[in-house]
mmCIF file with all atom_site columns, C-alpha atoms in Angstrom:
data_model
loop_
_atom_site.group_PDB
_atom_site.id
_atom_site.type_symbol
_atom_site.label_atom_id
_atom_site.label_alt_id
_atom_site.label_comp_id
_atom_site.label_asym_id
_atom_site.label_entity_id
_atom_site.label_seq_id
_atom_site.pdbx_PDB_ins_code
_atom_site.Cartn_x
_atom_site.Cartn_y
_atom_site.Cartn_z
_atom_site.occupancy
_atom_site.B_iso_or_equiv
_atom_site.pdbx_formal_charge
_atom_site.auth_seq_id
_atom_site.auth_comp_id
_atom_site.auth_asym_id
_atom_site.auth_atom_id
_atom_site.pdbx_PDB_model_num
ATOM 1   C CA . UNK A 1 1   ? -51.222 -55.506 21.637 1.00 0.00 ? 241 UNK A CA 1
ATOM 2   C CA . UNK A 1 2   ? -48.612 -53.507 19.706 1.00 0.00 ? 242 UNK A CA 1
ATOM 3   C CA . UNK A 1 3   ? -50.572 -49.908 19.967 1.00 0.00 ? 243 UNK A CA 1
ATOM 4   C CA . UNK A 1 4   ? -50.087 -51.064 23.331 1.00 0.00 ? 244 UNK A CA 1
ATOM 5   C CA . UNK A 1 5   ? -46.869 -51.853 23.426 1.00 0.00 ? 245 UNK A CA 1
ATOM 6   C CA . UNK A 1 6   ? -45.873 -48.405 21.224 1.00 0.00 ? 246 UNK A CA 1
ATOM 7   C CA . UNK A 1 7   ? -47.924 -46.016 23.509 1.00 0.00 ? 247 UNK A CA 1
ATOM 8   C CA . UNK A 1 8   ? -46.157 -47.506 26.502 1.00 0.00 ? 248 UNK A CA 1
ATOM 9   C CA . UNK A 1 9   ? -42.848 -46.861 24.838 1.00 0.00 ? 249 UNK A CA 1
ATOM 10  C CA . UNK A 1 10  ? -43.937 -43.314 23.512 1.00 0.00 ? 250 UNK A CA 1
ATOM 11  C CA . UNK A 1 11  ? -44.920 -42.335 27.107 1.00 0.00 ? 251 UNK A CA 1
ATOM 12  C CA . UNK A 1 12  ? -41.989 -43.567 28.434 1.00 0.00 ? 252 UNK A CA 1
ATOM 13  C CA . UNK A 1 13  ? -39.674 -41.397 26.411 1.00 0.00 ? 253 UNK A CA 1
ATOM 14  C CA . UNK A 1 14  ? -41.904 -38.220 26.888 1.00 0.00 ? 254 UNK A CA 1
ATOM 15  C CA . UNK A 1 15  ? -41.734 -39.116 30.790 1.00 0.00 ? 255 UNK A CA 1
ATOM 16  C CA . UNK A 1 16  ? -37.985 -39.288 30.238 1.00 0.00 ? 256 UNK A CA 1
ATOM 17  C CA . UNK A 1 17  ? -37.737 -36.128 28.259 1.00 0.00 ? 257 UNK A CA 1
ATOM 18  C CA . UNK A 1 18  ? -39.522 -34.029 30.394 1.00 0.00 ? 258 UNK A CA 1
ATOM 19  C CA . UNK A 1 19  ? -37.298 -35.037 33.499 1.00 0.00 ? 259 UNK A CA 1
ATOM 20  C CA . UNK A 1 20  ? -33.976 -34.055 31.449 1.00 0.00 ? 260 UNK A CA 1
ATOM 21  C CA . UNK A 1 21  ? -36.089 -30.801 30.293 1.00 0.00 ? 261 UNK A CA 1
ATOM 22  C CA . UNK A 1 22  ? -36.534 -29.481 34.282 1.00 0.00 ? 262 UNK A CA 1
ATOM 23  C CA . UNK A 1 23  ? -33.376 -30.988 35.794 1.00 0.00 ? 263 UNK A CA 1
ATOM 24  C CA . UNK A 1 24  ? -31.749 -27.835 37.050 1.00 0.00 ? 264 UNK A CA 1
ATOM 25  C CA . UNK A 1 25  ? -28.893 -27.801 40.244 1.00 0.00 ? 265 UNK A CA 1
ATOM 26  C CA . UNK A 1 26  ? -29.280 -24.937 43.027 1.00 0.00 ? 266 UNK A CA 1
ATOM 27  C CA . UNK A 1 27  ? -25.468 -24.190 45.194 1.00 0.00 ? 267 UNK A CA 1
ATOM 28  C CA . UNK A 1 28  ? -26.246 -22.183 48.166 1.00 0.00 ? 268 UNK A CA 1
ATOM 29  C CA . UNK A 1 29  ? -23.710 -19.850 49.799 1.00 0.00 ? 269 UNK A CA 1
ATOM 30  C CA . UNK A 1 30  ? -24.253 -19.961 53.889 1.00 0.00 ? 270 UNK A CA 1
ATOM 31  C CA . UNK A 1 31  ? -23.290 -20.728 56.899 1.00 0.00 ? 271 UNK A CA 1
ATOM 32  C CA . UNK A 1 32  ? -25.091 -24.045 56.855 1.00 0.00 ? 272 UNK A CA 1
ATOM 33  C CA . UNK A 1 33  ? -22.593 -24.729 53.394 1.00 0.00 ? 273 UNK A CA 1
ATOM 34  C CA . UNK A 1 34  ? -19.446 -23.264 55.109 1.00 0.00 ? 274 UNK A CA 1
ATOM 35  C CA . UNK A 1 35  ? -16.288 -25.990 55.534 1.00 0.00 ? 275 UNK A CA 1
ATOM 36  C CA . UNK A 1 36  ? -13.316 -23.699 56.750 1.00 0.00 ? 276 UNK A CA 1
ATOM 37  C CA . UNK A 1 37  ? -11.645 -20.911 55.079 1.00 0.00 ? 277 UNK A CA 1
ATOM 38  C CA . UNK A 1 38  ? -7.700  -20.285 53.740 1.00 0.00 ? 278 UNK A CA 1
ATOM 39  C CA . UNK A 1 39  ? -5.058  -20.205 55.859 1.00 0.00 ? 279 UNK A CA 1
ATOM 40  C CA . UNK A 1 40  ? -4.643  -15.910 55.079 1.00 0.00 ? 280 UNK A CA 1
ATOM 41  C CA . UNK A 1 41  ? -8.981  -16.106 55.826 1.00 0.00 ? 281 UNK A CA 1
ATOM 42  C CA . UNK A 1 42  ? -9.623  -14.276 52.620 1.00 0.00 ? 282 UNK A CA 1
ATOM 43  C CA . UNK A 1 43  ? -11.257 -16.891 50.988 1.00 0.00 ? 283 UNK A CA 1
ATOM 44  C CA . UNK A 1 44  ? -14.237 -19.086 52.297 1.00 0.00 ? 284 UNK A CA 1
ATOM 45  C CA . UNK A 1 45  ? -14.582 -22.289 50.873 1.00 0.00 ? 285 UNK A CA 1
ATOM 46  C CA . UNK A 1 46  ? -18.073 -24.280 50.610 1.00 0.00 ? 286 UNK A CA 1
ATOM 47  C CA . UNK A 1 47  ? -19.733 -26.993 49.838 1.00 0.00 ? 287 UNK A CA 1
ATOM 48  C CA . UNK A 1 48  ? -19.833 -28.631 46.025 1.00 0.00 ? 288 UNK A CA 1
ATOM 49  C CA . UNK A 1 49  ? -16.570 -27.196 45.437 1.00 0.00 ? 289 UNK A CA 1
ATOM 50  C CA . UNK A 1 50  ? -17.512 -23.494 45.918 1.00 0.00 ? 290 UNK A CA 1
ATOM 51  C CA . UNK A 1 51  ? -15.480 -20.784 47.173 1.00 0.00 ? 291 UNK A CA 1
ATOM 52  C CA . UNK A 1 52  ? -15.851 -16.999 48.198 1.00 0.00 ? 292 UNK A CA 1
ATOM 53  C CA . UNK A 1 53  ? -12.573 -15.040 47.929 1.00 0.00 ? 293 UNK A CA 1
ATOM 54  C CA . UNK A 1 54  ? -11.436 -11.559 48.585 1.00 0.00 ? 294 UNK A CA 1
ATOM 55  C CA . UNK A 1 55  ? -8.480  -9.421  48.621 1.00 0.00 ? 295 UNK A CA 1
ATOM 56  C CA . UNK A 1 56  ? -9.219  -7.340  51.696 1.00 0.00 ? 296 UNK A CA 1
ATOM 57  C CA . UNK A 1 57  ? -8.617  -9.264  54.075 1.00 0.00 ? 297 UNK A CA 1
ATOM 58  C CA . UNK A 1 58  ? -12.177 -9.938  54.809 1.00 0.00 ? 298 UNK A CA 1
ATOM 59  C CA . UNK A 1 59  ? -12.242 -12.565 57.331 1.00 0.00 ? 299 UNK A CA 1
ATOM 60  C CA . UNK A 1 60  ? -15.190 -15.081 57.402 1.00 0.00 ? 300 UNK A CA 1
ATOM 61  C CA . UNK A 1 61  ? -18.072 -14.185 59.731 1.00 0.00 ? 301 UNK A CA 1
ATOM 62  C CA . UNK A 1 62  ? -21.760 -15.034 60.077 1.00 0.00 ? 302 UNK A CA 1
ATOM 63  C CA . UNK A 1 63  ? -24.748 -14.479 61.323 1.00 0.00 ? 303 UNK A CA 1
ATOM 64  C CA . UNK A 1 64  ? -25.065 -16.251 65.060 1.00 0.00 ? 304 UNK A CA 1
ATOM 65  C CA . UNK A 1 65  ? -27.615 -18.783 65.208 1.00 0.00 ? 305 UNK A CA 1
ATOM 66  C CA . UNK A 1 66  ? -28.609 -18.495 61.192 1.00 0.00 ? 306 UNK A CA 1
ATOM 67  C CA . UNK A 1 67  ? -26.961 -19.193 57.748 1.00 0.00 ? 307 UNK A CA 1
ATOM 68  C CA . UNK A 1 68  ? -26.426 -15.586 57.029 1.00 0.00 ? 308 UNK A CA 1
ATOM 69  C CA . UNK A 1 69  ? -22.936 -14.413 56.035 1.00 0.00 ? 309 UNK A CA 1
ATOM 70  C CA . UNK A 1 70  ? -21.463 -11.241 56.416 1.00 0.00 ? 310 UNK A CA 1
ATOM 71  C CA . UNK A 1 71  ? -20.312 -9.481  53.365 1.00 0.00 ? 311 UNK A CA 1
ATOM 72  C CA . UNK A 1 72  ? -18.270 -6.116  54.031 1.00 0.00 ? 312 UNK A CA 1
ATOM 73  C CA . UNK A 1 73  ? -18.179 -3.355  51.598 1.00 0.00 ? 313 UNK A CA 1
ATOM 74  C CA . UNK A 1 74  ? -15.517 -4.890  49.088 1.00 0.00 ? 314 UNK A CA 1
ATOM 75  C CA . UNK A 1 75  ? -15.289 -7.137  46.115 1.00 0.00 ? 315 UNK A CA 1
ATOM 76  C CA . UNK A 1 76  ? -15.734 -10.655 46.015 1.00 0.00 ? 316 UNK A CA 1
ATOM 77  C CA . UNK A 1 77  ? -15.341 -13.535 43.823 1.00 0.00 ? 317 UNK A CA 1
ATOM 78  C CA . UNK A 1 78  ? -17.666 -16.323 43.337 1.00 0.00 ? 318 UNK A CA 1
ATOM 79  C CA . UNK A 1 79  ? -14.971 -19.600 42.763 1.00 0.00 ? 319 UNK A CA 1
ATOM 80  C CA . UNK A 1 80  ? -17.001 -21.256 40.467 1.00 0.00 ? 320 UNK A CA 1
ATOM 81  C CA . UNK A 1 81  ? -15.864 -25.797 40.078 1.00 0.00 ? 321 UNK A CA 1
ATOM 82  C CA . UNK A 1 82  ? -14.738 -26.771 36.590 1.00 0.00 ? 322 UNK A CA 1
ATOM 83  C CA . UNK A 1 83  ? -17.955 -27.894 34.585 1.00 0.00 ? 323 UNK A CA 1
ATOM 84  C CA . UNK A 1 84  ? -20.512 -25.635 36.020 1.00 0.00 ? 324 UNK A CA 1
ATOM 85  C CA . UNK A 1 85  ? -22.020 -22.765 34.539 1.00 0.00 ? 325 UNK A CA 1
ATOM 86  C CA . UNK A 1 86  ? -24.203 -20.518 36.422 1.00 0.00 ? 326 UNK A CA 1
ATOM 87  C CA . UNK A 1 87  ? -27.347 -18.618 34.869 1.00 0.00 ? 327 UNK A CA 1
ATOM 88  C CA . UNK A 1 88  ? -29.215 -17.397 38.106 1.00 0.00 ? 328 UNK A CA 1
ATOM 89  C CA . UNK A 1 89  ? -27.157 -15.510 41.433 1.00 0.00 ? 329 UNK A CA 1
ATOM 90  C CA . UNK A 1 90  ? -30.295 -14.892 44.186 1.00 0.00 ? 330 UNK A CA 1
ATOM 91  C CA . UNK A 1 91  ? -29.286 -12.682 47.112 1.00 0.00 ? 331 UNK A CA 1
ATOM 92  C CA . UNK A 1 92  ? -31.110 -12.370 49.928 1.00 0.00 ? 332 UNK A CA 1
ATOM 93  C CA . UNK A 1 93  ? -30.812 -10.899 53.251 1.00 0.00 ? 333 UNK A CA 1
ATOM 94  C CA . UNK A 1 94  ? -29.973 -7.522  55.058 1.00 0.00 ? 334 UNK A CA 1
ATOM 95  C CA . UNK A 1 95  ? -28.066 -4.308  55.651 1.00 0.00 ? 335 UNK A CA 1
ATOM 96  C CA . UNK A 1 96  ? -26.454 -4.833  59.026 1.00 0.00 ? 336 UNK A CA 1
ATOM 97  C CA . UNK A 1 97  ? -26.201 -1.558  59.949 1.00 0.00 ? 337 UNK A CA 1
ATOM 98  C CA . UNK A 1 98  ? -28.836 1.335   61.054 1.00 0.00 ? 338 UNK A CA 1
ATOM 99  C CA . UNK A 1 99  ? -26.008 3.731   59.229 1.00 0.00 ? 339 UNK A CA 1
ATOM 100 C CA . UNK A 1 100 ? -26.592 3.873   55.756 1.00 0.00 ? 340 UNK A CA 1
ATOM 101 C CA . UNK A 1 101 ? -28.196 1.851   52.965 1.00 0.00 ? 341 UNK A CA 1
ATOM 102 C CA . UNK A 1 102 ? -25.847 -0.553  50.900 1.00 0.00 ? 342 UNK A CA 1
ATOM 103 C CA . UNK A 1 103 ? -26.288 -1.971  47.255 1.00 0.00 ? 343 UNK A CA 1
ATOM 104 C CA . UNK A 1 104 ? -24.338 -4.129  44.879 1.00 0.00 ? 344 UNK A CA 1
ATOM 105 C CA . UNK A 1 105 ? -22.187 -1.680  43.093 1.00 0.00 ? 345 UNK A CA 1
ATOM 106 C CA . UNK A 1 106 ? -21.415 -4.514  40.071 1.00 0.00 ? 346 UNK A CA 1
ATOM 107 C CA . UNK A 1 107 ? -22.510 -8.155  39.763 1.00 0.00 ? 347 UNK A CA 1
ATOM 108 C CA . UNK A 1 108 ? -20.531 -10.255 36.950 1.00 0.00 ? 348 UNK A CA 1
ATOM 109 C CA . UNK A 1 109 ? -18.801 -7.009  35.222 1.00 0.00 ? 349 UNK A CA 1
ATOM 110 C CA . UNK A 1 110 ? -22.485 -5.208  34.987 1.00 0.00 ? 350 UNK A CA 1
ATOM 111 C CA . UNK A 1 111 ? -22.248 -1.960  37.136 1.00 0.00 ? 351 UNK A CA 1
ATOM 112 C CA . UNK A 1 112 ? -25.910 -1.032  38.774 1.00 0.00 ? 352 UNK A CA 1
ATOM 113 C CA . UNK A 1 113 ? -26.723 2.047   40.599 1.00 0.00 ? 353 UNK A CA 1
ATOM 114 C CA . UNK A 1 114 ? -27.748 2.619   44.360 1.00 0.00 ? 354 UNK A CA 1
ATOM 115 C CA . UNK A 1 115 ? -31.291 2.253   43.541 1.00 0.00 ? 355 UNK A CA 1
ATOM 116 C CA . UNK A 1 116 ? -31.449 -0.890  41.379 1.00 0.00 ? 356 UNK A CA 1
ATOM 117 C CA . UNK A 1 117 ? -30.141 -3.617  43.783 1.00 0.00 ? 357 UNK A CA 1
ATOM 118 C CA . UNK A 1 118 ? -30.423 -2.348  47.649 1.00 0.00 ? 358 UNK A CA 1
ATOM 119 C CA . UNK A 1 119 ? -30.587 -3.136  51.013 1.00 0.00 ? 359 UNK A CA 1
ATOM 120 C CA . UNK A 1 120 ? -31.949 -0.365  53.111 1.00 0.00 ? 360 UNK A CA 1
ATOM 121 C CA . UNK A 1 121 ? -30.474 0.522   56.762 1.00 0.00 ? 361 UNK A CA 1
ATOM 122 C CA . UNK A 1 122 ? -31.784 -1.198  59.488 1.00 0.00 ? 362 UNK A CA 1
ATOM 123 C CA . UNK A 1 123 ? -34.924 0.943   61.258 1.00 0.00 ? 363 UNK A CA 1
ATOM 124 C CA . UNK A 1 124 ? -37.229 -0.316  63.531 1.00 0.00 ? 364 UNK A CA 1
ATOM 125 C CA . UNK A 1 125 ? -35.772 -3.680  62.324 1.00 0.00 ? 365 UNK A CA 1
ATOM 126 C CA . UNK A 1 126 ? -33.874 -5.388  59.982 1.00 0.00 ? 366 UNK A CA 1
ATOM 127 C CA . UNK A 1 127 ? -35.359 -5.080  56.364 1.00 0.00 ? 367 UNK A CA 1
ATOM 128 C CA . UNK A 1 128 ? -34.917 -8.323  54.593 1.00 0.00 ? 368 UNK A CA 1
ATOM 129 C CA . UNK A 1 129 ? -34.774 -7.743  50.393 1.00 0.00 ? 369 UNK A CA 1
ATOM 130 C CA . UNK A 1 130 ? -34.263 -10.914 47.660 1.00 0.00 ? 370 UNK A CA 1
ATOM 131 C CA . UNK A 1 131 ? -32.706 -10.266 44.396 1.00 0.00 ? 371 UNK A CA 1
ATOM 132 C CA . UNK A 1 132 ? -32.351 -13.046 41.621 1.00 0.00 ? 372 UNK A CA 1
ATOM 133 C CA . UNK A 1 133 ? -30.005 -12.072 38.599 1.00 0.00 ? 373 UNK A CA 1
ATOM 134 C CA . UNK A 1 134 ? -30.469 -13.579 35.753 1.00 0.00 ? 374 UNK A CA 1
ATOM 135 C CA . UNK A 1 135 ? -27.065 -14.726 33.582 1.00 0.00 ? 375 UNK A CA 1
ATOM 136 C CA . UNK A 1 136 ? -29.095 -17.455 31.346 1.00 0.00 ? 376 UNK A CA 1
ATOM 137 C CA . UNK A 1 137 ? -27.953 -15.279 28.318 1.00 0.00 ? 377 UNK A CA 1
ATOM 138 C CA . UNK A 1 138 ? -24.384 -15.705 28.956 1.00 0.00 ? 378 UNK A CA 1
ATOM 139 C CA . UNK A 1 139 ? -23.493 -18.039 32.135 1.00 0.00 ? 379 UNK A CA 1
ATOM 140 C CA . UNK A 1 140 ? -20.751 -17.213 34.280 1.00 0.00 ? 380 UNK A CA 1
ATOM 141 C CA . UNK A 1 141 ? -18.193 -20.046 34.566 1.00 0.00 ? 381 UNK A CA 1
ATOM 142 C CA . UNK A 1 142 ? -14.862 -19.826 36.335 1.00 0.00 ? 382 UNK A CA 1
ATOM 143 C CA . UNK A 1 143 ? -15.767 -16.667 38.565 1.00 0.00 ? 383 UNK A CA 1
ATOM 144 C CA . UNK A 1 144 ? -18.581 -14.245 39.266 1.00 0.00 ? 384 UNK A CA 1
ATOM 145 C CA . UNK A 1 145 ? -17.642 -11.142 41.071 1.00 0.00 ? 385 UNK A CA 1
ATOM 146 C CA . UNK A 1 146 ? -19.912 -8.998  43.126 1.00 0.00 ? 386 UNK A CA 1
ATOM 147 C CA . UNK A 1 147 ? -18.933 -5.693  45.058 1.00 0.00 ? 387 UNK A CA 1
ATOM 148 C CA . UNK A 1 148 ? -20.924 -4.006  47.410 1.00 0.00 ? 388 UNK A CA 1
ATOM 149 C CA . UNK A 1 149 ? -20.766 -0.687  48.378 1.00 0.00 ? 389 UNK A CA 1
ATOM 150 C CA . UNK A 1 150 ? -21.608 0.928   51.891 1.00 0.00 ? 390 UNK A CA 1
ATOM 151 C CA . UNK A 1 151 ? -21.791 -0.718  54.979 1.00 0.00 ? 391 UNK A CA 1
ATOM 152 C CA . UNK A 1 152 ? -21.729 -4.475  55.631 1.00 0.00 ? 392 UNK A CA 1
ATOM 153 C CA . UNK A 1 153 ? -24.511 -6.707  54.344 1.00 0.00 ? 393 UNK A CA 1
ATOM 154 C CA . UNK A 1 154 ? -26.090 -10.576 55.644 1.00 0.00 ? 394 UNK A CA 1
ATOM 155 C CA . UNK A 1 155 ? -26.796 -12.737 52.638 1.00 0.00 ? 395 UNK A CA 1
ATOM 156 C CA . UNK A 1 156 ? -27.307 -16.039 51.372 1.00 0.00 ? 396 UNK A CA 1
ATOM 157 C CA . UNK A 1 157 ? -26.234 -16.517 48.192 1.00 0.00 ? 397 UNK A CA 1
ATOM 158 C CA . UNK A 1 158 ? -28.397 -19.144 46.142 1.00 0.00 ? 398 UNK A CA 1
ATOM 159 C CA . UNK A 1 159 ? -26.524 -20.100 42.320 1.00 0.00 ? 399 UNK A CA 1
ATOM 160 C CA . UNK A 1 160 ? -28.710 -21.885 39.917 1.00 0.00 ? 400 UNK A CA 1
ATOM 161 C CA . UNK A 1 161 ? -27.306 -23.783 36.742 1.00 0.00 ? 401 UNK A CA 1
ATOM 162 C CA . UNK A 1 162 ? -29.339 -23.645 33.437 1.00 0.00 ? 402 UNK A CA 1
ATOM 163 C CA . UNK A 1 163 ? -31.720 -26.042 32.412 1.00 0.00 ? 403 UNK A CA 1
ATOM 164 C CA . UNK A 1 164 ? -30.668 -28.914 30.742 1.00 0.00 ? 404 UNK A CA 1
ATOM 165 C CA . UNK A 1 165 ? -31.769 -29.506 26.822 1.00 0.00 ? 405 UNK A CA 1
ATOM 166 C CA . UNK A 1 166 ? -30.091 -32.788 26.922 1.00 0.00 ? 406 UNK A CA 1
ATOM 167 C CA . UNK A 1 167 ? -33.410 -34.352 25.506 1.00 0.00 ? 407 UNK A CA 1
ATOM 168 C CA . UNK A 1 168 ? -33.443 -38.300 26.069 1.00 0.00 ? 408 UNK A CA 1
ATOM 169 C CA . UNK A 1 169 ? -34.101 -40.137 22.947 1.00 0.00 ? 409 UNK A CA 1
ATOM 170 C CA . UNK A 1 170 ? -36.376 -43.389 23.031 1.00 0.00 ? 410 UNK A CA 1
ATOM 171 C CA . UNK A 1 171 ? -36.052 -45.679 19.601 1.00 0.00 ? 411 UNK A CA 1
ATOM 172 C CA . UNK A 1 172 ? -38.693 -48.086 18.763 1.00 0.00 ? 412 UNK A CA 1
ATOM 173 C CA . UNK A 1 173 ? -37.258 -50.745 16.592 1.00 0.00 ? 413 UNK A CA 1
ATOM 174 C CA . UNK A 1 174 ? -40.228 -51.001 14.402 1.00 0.00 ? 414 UNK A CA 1
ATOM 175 C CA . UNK A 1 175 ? -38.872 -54.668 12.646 1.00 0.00 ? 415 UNK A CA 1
ATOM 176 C CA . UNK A 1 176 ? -38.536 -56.001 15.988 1.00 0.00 ? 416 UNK A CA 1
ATOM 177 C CA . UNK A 1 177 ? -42.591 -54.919 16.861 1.00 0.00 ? 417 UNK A CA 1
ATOM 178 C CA . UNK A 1 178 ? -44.017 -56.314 13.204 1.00 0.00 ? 418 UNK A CA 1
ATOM 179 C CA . UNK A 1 179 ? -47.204 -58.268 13.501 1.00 0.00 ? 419 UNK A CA 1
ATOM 180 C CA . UNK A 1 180 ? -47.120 -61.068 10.331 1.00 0.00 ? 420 UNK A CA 1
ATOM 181 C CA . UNK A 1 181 ? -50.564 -62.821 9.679  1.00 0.00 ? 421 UNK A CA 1
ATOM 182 C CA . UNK A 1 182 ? -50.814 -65.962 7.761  1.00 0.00 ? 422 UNK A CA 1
ATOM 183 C CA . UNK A 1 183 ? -52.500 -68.959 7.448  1.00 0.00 ? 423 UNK A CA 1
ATOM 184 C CA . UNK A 1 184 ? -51.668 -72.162 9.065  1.00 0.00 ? 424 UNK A CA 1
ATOM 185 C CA . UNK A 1 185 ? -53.264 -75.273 7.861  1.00 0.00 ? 425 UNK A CA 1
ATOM 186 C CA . UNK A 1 186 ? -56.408 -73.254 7.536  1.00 0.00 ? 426 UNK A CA 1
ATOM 187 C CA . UNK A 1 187 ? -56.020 -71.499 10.498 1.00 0.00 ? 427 UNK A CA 1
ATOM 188 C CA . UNK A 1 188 ? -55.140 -67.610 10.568 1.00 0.00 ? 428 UNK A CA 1
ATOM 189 C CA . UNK A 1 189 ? -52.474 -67.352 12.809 1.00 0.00 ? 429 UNK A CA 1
ATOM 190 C CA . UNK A 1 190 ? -50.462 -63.986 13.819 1.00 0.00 ? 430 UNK A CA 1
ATOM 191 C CA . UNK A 1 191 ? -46.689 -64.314 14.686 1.00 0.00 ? 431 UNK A CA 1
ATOM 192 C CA . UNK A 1 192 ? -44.572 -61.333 16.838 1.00 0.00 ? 432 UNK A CA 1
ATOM 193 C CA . UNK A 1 193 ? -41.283 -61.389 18.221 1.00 0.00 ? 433 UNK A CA 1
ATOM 194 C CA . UNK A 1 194 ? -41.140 -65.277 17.696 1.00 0.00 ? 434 UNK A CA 1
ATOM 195 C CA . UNK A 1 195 ? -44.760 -65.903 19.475 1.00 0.00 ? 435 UNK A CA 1
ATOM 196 C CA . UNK A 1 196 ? -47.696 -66.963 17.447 1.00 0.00 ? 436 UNK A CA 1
ATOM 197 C CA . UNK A 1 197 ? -51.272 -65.686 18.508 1.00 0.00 ? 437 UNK A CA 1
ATOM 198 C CA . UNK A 1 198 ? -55.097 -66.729 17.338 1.00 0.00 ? 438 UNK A CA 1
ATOM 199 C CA . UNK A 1 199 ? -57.221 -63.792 15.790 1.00 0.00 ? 439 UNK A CA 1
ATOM 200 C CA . UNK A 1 200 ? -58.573 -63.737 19.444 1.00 0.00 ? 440 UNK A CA 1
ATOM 201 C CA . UNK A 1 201 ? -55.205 -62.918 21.192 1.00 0.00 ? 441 UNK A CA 1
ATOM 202 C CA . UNK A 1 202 ? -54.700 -66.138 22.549 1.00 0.00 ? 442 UNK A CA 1
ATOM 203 C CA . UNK A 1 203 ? -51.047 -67.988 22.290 1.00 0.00 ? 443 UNK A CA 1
ATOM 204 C CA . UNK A 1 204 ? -50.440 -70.615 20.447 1.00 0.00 ? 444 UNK A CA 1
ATOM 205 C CA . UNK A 1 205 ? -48.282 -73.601 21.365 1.00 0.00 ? 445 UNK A CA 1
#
C-alpha cells in the first residue's frame, strides 16, 4: 500500500512539472485581434493589452476578408502589457505590391540586410514568406520595434512568451506515510495514518 501510495504521489508531481515546463502564451497581431485604434490612428490597439504604434501617421488598414494587416514602409512599435516578456516575434505574410521587394530593415535594435528577412514582389501571385525571430536570449519587454523598408507589406504578427521554469514542487510527508508493525495480543498487527491492518491487508476494527 504505501509504494502505492508514493508512486501515485511521485507521478503526480512529475505530471505537474511537466505542465509548468511547456506552458508557453502565443499574442497574435491581426485583424481578427484588432479593437479600434487612437483617436490621431497612429496606433492600433489589440487584444491582451497589445498595441501597434507609429509616428507616420500610418492609419490602420487590413487585408479585406482575412486577418492580414497592412504595414507601410516605416517604423513600428510593438506596445508590449506590463509583466510580459516576449522571446519569439513570427511574421508572416506578403509584399503587397508587384513594385519592388520589401524586408525588415531592423527588428528589436538588430539591423538585417535586404536578403536576410524578405518578402519578394508580388508576380504571378502573391508570395507568402514566415519568419520567427528568436529573442529567448534577451526578451523584449516594454516595446519591440520593427521597420520595414520598401513598399507596403500584409502580416500577422504571432509573439510567443518563454517557457516557464516555474517547476511545481510535490512534498511527501514521509512521518505522515510510516507503516509501524507490532504485536497485539499475539497478533502482528500494522498501524498507518491511525488505521490498523492484518499482515494480509485487511482492516482491523
Amino acid at each position: 500500500m504505501r509504494k502505492i501510495y508514493l508512486f501515485m504521489l511521485m507521478f503526480c508531481g512529475l505530471f505537474l512539472c511537466g505542465q509548468a515546463a511547456q506552458a508557453q502564451t502565443s499574442y497574435v497581431l491581426s485583424n481578427a485581434t484588432y479593437q479600434s485604434s487612437s483617436a490621431d490612428g497612429q496606433t492600433y490597439n489589440f487584444k491582451n493589452g497589445f498595441s501597434v504604434s507609429n509616428a507616420k501617421n500610418k492609419a490602420y488598414q487590413y487585408v479585406k476578408e482575412t486577418d492580414y494587416v497592412k504595414y507601410s514602409a516605416t517604423t513600428y512599435t510593438i506596445n508590449i502589457p506590463d509583466g510580459i516578456s516576449i522571446s519569439k516575434i513570427k511574421f508572416e505574410g506578403y509584399n503587397n505590391t508587384n513594385q519592388a521587394d520589401s524586408y525588415f530593415k531592423k527588428i528589436n535594435g538588430t539591423e538585417y540586410d535586404a536578403s536576410t528577412y524578405v518578402f519578394p514582389k508580388k508576380e504571378d501571385d502573391f508570395i507568402h514568406k514566415s519568419y520567427t525571430i528568436d529573442l529567448s536570449d534577451a526578451p523584449a519587454t516594454g516595446s519591440l520595434a520593427f521597420q520595414i523598408s520598401g513598399k507596403q507589406c500584409c502580416l500577422i504578427i504571432t509573439l510567443e512568451t518563454p517557457t516557464s521554469t516555474n517547476i511545481q514542487k510535490v512534498v511527501v510527508n514521509s512521518e505522515a506515510s510510516k507503516a509501524h508493525k507490532y504485536l497485539d495480543k499475539g497478533q502482528v498487527v500494522i498501524e498507518k495514518a491511525g488505521k490498523k491492518y492484518s499482515t494480509a491487508g485487511q482492516q482491523l476494527k
